[in-house]
mmCIF file of C-alpha atoms and ligand atoms in Angstrom:
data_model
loop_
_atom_site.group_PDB
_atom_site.id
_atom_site.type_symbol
_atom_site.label_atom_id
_atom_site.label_comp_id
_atom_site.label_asym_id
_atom_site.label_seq_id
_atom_site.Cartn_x
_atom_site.Cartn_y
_atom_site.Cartn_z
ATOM 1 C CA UNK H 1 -2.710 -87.736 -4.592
ATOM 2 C CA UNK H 2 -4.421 -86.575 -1.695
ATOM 3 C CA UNK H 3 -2.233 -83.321 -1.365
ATOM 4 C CA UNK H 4 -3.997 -82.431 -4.968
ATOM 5 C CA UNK H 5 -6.940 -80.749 -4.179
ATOM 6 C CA UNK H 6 -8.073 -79.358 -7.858
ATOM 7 C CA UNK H 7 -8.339 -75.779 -8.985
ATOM 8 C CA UNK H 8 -8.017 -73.283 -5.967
ATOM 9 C CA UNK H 9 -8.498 -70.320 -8.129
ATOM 10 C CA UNK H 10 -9.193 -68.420 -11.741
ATOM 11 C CA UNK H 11 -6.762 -65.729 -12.040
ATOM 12 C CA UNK H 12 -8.308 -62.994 -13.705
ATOM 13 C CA UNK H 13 -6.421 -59.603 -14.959
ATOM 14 C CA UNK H 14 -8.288 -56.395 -14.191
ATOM 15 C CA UNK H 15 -7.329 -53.127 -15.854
ATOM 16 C CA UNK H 16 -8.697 -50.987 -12.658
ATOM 17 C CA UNK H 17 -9.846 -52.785 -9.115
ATOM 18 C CA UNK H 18 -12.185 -50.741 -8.198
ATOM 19 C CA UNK H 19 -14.014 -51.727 -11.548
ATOM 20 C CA UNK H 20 -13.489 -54.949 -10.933
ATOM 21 C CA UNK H 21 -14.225 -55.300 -7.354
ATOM 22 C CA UNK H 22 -17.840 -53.960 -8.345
ATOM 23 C CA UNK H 23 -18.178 -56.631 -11.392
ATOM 24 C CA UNK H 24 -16.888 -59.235 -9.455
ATOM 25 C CA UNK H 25 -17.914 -58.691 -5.718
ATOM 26 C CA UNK H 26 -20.910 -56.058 -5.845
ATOM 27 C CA UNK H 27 -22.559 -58.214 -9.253
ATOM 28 C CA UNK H 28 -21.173 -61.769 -8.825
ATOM 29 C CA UNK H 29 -21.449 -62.099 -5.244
ATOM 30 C CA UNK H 30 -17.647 -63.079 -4.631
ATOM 31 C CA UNK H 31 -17.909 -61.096 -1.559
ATOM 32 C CA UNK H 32 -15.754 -63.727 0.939
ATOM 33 C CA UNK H 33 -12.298 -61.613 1.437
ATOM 34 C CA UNK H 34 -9.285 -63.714 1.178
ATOM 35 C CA UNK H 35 -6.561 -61.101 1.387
ATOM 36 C CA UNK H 36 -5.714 -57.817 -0.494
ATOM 37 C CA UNK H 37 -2.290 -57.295 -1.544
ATOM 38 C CA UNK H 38 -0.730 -54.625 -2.355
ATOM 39 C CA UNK H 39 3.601 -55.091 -3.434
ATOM 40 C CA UNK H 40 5.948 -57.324 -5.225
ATOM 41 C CA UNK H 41 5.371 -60.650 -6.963
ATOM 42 C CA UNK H 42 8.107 -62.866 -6.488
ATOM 43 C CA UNK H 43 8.608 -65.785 -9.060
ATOM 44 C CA UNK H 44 7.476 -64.294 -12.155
ATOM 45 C CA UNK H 45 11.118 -63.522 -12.990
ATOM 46 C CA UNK H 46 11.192 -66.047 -15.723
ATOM 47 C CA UNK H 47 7.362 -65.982 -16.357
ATOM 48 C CA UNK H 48 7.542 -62.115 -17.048
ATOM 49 C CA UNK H 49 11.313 -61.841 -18.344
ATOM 50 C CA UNK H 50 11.515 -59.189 -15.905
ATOM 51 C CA UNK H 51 12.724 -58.480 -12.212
ATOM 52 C CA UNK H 52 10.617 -56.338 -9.819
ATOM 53 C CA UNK H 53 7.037 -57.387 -11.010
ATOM 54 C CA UNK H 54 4.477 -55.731 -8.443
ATOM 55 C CA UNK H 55 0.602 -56.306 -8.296
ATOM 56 C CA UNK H 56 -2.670 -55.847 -6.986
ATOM 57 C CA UNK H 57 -4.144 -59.257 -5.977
ATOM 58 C CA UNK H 58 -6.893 -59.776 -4.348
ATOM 59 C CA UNK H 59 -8.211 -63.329 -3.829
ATOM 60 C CA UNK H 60 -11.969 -63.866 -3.045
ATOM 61 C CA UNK H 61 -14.685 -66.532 -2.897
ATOM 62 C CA UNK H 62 -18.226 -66.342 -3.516
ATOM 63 C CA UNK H 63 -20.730 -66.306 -0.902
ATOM 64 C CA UNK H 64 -22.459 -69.787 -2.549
ATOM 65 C CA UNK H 65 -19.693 -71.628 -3.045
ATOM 66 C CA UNK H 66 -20.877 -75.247 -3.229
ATOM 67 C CA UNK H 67 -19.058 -78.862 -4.112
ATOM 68 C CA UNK H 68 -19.642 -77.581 -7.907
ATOM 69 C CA UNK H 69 -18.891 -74.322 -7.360
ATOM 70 C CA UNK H 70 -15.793 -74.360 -5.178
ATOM 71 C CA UNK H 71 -13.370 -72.229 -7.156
ATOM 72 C CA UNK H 72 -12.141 -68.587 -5.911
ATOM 73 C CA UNK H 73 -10.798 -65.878 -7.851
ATOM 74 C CA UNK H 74 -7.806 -64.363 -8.221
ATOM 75 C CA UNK H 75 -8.289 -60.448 -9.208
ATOM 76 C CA UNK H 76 -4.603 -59.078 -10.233
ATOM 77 C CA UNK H 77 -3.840 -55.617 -11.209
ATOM 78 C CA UNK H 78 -0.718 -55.236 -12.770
ATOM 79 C CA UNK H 79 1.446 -52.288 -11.185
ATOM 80 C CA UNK H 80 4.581 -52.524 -12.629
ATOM 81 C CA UNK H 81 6.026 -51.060 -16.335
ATOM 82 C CA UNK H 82 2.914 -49.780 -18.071
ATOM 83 C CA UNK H 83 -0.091 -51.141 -16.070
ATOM 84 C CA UNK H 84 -2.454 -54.253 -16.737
ATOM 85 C CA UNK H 85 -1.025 -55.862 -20.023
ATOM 86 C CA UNK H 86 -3.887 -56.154 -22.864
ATOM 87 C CA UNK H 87 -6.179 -58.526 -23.783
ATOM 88 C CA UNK H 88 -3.923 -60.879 -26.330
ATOM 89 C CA UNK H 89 -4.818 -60.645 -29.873
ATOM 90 C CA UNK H 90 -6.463 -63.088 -31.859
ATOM 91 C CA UNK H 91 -8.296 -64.395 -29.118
ATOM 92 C CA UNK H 92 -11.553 -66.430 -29.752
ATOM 93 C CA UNK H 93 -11.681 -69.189 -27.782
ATOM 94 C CA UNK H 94 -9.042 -72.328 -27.316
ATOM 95 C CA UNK H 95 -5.801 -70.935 -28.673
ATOM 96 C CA UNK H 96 -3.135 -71.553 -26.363
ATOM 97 C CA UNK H 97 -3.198 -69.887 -23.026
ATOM 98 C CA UNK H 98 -6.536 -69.381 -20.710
ATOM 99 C CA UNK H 99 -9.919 -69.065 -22.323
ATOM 100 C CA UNK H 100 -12.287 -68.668 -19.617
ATOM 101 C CA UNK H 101 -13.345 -68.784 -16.166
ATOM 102 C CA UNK H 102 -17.110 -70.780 -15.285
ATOM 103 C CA UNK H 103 -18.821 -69.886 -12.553
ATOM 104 C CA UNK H 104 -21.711 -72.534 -11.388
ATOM 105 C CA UNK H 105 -24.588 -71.098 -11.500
ATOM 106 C CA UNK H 106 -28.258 -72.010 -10.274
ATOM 107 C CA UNK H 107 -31.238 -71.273 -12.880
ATOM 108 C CA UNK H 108 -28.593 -69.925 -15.450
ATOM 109 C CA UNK H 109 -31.467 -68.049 -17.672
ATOM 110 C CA UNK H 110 -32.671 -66.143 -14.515
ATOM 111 C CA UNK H 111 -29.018 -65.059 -13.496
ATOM 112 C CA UNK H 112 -27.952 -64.358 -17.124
ATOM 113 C CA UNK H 113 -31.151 -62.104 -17.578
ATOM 114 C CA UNK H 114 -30.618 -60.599 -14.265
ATOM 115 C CA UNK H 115 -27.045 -59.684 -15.237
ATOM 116 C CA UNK H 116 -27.404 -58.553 -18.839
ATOM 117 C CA UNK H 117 -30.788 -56.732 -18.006
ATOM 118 C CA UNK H 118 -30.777 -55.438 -14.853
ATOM 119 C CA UNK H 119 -27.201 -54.933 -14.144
ATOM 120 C CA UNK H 120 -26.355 -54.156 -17.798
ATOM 121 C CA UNK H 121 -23.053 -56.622 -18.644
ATOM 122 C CA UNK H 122 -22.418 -57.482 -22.098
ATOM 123 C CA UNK H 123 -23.717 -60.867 -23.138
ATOM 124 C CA UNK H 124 -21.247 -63.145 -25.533
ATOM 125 C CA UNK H 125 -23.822 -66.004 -25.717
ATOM 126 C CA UNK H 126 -27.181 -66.065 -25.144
ATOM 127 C CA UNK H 127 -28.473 -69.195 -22.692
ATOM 128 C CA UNK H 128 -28.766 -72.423 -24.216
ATOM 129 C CA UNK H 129 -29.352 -76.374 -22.956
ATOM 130 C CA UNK H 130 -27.299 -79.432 -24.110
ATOM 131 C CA UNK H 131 -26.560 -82.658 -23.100
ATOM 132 C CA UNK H 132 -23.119 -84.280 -23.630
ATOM 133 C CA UNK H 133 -20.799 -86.702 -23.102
ATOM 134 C CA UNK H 134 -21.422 -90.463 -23.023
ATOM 135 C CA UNK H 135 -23.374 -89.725 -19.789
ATOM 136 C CA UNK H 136 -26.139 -87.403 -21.547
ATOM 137 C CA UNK H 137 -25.310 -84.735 -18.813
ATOM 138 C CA UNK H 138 -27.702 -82.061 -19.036
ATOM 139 C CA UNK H 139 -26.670 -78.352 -18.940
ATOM 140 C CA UNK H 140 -27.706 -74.945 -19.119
ATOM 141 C CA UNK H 141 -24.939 -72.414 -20.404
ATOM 142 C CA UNK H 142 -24.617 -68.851 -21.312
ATOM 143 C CA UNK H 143 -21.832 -66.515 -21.135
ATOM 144 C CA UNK H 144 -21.112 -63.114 -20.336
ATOM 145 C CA UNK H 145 -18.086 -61.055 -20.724
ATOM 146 C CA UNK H 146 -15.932 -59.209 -17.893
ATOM 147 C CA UNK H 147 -15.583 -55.188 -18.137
ATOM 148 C CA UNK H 148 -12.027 -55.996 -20.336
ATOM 149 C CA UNK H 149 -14.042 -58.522 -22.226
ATOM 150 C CA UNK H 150 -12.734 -61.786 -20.745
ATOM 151 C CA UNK H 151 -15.124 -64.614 -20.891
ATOM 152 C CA UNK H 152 -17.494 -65.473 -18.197
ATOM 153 C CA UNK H 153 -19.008 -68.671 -18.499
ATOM 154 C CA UNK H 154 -22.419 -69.805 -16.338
ATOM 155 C CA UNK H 155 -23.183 -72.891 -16.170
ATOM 156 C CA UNK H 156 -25.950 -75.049 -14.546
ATOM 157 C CA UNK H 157 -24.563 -78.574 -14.268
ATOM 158 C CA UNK H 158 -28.106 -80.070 -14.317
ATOM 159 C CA UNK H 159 -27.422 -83.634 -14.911
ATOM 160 C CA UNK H 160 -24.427 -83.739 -12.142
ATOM 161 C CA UNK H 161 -26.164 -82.415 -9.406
ATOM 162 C CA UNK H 162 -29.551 -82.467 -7.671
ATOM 163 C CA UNK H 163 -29.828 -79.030 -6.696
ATOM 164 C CA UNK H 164 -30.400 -78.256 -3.120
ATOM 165 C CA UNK H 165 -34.011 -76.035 -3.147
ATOM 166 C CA UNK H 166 -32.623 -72.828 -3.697
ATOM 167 C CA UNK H 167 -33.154 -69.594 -5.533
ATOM 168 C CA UNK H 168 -31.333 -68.449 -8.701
ATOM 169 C CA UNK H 169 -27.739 -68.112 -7.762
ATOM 170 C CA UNK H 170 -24.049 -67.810 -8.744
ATOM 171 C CA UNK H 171 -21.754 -69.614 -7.026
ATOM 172 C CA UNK H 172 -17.905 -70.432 -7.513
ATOM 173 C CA UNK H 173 -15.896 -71.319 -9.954
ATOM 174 C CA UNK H 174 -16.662 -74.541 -11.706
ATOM 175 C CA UNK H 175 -13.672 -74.899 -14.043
ATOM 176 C CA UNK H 176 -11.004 -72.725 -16.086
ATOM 177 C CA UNK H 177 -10.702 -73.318 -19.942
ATOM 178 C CA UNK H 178 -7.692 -73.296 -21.595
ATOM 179 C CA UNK H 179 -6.077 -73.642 -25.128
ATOM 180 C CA UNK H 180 -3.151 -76.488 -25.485
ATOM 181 C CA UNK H 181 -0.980 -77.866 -28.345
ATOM 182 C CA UNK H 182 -2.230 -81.555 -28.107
ATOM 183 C CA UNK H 183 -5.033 -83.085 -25.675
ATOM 184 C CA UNK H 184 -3.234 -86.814 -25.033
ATOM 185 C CA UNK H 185 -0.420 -85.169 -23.583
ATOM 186 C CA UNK H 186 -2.119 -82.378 -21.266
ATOM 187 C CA UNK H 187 -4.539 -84.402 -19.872
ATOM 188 C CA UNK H 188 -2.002 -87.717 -19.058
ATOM 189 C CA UNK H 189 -0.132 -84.431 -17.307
ATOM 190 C CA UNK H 190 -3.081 -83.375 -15.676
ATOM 191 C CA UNK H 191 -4.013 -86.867 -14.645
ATOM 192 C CA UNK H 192 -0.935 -86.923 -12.544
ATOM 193 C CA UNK H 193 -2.428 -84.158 -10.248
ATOM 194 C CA UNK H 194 -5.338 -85.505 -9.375
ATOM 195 C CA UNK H 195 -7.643 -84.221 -12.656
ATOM 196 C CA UNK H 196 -9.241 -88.362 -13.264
ATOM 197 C CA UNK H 197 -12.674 -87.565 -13.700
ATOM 198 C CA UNK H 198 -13.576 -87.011 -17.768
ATOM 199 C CA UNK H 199 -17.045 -85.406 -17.357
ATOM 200 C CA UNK H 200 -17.101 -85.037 -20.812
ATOM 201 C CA UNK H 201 -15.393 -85.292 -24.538
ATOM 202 C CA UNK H 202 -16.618 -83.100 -27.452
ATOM 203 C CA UNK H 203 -15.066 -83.530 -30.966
ATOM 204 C CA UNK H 204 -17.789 -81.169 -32.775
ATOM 205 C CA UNK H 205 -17.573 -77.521 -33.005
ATOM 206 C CA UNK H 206 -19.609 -75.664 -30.869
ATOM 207 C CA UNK H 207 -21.615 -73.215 -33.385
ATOM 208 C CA UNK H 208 -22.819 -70.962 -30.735
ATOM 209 C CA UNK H 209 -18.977 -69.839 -30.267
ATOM 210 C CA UNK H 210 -18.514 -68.815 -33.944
ATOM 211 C CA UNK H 211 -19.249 -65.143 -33.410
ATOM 212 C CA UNK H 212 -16.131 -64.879 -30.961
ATOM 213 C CA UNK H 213 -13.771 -65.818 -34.009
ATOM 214 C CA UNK H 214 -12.309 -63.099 -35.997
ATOM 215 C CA UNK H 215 -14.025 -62.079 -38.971
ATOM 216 C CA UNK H 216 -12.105 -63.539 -42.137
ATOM 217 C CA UNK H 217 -10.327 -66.411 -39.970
ATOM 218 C CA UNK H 218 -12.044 -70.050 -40.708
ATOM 219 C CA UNK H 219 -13.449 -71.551 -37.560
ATOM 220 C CA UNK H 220 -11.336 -73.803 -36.167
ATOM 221 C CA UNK H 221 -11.985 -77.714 -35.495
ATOM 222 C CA UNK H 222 -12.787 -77.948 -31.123
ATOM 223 C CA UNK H 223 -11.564 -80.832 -29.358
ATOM 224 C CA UNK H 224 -12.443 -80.178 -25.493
ATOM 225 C CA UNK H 225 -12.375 -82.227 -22.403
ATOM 226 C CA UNK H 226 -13.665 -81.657 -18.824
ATOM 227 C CA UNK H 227 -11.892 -83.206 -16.018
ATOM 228 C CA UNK H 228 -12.901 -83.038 -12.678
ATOM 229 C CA UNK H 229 -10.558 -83.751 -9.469
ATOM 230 C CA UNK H 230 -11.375 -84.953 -6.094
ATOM 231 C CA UNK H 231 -11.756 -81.655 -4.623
ATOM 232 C CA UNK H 232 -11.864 -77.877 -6.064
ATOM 233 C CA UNK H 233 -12.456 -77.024 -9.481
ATOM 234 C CA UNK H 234 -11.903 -78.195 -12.774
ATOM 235 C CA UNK H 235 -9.808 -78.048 -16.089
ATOM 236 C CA UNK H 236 -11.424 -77.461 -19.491
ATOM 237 C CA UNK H 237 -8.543 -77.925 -22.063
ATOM 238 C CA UNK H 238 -9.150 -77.621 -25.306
ATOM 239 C CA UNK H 239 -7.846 -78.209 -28.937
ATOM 240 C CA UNK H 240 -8.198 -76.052 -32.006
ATOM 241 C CA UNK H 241 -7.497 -77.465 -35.457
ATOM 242 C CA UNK H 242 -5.667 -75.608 -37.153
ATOM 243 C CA UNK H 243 -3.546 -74.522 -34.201
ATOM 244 C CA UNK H 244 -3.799 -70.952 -34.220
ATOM 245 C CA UNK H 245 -0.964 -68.467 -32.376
ATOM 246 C CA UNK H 246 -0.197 -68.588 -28.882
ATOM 247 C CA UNK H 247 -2.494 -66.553 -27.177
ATOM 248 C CA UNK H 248 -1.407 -66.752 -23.450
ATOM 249 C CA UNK H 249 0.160 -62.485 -23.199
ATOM 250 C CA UNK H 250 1.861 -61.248 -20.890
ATOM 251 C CA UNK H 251 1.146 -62.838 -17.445
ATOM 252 C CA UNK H 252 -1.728 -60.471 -15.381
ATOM 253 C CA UNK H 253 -3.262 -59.686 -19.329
ATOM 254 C CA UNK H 254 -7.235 -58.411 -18.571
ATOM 255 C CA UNK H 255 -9.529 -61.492 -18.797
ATOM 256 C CA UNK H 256 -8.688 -64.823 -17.485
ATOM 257 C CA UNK H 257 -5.114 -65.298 -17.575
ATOM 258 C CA UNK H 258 -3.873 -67.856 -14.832
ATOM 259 C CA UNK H 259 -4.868 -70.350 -12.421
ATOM 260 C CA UNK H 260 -3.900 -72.067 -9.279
ATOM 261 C CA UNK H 261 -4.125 -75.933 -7.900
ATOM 262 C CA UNK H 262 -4.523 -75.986 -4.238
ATOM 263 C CA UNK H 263 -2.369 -78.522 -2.580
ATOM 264 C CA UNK H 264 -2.530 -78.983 1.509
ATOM 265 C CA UNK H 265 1.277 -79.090 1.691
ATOM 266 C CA UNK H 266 3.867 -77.175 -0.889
ATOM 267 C CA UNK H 267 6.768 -78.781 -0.194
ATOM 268 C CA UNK H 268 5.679 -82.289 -0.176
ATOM 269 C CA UNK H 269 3.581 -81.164 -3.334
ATOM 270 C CA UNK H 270 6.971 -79.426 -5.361
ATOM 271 C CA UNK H 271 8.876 -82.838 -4.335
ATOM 272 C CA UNK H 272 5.686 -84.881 -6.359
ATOM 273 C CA UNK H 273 6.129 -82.874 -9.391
ATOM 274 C CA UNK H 274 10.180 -83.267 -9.105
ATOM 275 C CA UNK H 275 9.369 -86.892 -9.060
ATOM 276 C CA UNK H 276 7.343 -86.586 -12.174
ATOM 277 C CA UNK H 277 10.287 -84.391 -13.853
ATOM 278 C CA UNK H 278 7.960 -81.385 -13.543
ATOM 279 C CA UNK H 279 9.736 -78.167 -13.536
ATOM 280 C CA UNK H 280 9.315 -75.306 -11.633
ATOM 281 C CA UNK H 281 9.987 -71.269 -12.334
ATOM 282 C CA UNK H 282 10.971 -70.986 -9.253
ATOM 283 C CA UNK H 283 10.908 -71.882 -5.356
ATOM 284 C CA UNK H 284 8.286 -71.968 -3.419
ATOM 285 C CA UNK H 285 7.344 -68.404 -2.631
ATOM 286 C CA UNK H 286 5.552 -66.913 0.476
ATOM 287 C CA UNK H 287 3.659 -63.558 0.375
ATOM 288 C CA UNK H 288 2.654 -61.828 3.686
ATOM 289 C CA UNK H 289 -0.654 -60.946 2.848
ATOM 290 C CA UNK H 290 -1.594 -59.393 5.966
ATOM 291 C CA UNK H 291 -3.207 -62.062 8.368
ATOM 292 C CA UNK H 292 -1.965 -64.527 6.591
ATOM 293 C CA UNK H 293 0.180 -66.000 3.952
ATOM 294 C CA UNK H 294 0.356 -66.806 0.288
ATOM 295 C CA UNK H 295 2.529 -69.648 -0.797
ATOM 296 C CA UNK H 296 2.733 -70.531 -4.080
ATOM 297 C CA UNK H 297 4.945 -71.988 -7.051
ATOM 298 C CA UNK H 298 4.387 -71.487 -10.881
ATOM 299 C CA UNK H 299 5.461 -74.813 -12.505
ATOM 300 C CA UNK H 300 5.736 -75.825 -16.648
ATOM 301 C CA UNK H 301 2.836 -77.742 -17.883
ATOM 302 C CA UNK H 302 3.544 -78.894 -21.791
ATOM 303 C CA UNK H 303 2.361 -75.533 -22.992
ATOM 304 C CA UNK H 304 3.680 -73.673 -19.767
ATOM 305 C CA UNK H 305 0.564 -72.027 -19.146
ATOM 306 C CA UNK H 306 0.156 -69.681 -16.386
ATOM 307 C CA UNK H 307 -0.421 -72.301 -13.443
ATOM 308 C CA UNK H 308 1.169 -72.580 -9.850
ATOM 309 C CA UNK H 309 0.317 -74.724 -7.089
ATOM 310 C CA UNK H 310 -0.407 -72.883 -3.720
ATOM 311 C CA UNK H 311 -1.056 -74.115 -0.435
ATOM 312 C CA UNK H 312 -4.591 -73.695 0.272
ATOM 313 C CA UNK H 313 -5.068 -72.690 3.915
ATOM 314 C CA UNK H 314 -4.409 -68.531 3.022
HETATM 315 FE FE1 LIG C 1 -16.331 -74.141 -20.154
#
């Protein structure tokens, strides 16, 4: 399990780079340059129903990134057919497909006031404390939303970790949120790569999210889970009762859309999930990305979401 090294990366669709390179750079501090790609995107044949997908991506970490925060992310601009694909319809929060990226964040109320204030981005909850799980894990969260209106979670994991002295801060990603068809059977899949640690189970509906649910539509029932892995960041499925439509778009959709789970070694890591009877949508792939390389594989999990592994030493 050791090759399992949690989530690398949030892959986050951008309508226009240079828009999102000041949101998430310039305002979020994900400053640390992975690589900057420009050309095709190999693999997505089956993913995308389409040859000759080409993209934007450019992969970056934030300048705190701590044990909590480790996460990078993943901007892609979609360059092929009719640009970046639109947010999906119907989206409120836990349908099928990704709901959110969570950045860790130090003194949450500061940074959120700092953000919506000072550097004018739309609020889409306004910071609040709780304690949950079995644990009583305290919390602060608020969230914010993207320029295309994806959902930024901050959150201030309180109860998990005795901050080092330090000033109000974002740092990386924390976890990635997304919508599946039934919880047993995601997270048993999820347990196989290295996601063990439950950090918390919620069966109640979270009121504060009601406002993100289409007007007329009832609010749904939330079943949600936060597992934690060894290493990297986390996975925040959820379950909605009723199920509502599958909101997962097209693949590179604005707003969170993907993610990948770093892994030292592909190969060894694409022979695992053959052992488990894991498919993949393709072979491994290998980008030159410049001064380095990108290798990655998109594989099915039960509601083949948008999630590769990728070797994590680009
Ligand atoms: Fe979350």
């Amino acid at each position: 399990m050791q090759n399992f090294r949690g989530v690398d990366h949030a892959g986050i669709g951008v309508g226009n780079m240079d828009e999102a390179l000041l949101f998430w750079r310039d305002k979020l501090g994900f400053t640390e340059l992975y690589f900057d790609y420009t050309g095709p995107v190999p693999g997505l044949e089956e993913i995308c129903k389409k040859k000759d997908v080409k993209a934007r991506i450019v992969m970056l970490g934030n300048r705190h990134t701590t044990r909590l925060g480790p996460g990078k992310v993943k901007l892609v601009q979609r360059l092929d057919g009719n640009g970046a694909p639109e947010y999906p319809a119907g989206i409120g929060y836990g349908e099928v497909g990704l709901a959110e990226v969570c950045l860790h964040t130090l003194h949450t109320e500061k940074i959120f006031r700092h953000l919506v204030d000072d550097l004018k981005i739309k609020s889409l909850m306004e910071p609040l404390s709780a304690s949950v799980g079995e644990h009583g894990i305290d919390l602060d969260i608020a969230y914010v939303a993207d320029p295309w209106m994806g959902k930024v979670e901050l959150i201030d994991w309180k109860g998990l970790w005795t901050s080092r002295p330090a000033a109000p801060r974002i740092e990386g990603v924390n976890h990635v949120a997304f919508g599946v068809h039934d919880m047993k059977v995601t997270t048993d899949f999820y347990k196989q790569l290295g996601f063990i640690d439950q950090i918390f189970e919620s069966k109640e509906f979270f009121d504060p999210m009601a406002p993100w649910y289409q007007v007329g539509r009832p609010l749904p029932g939330h079943h949600m889970t936060l597992w934690l892995s060894g290493e990297g960041a986390g996975i925040e499925p959820v379950r909605l009762t009723p199920l509502w439509e599958d909101c997962r778009g097209e693949w590179g959709h604005v707003g969170p859309m993907d993610f990948g789970i770093g892994v030292q070694n592909i190969k060894k890591a694409v022979a695992t999930l053959k052992s488990l009877g894991i498919e993949t949508h393709s072979d491994i792939q290998v980008l030159d990305v410049g001064n380095t390389e990108f290798k990655y594989v998109y594989f099915k999990d039960p509601d083949d979401q948008y999630v590769s592994l990728v070797e994590s030493n680009y």
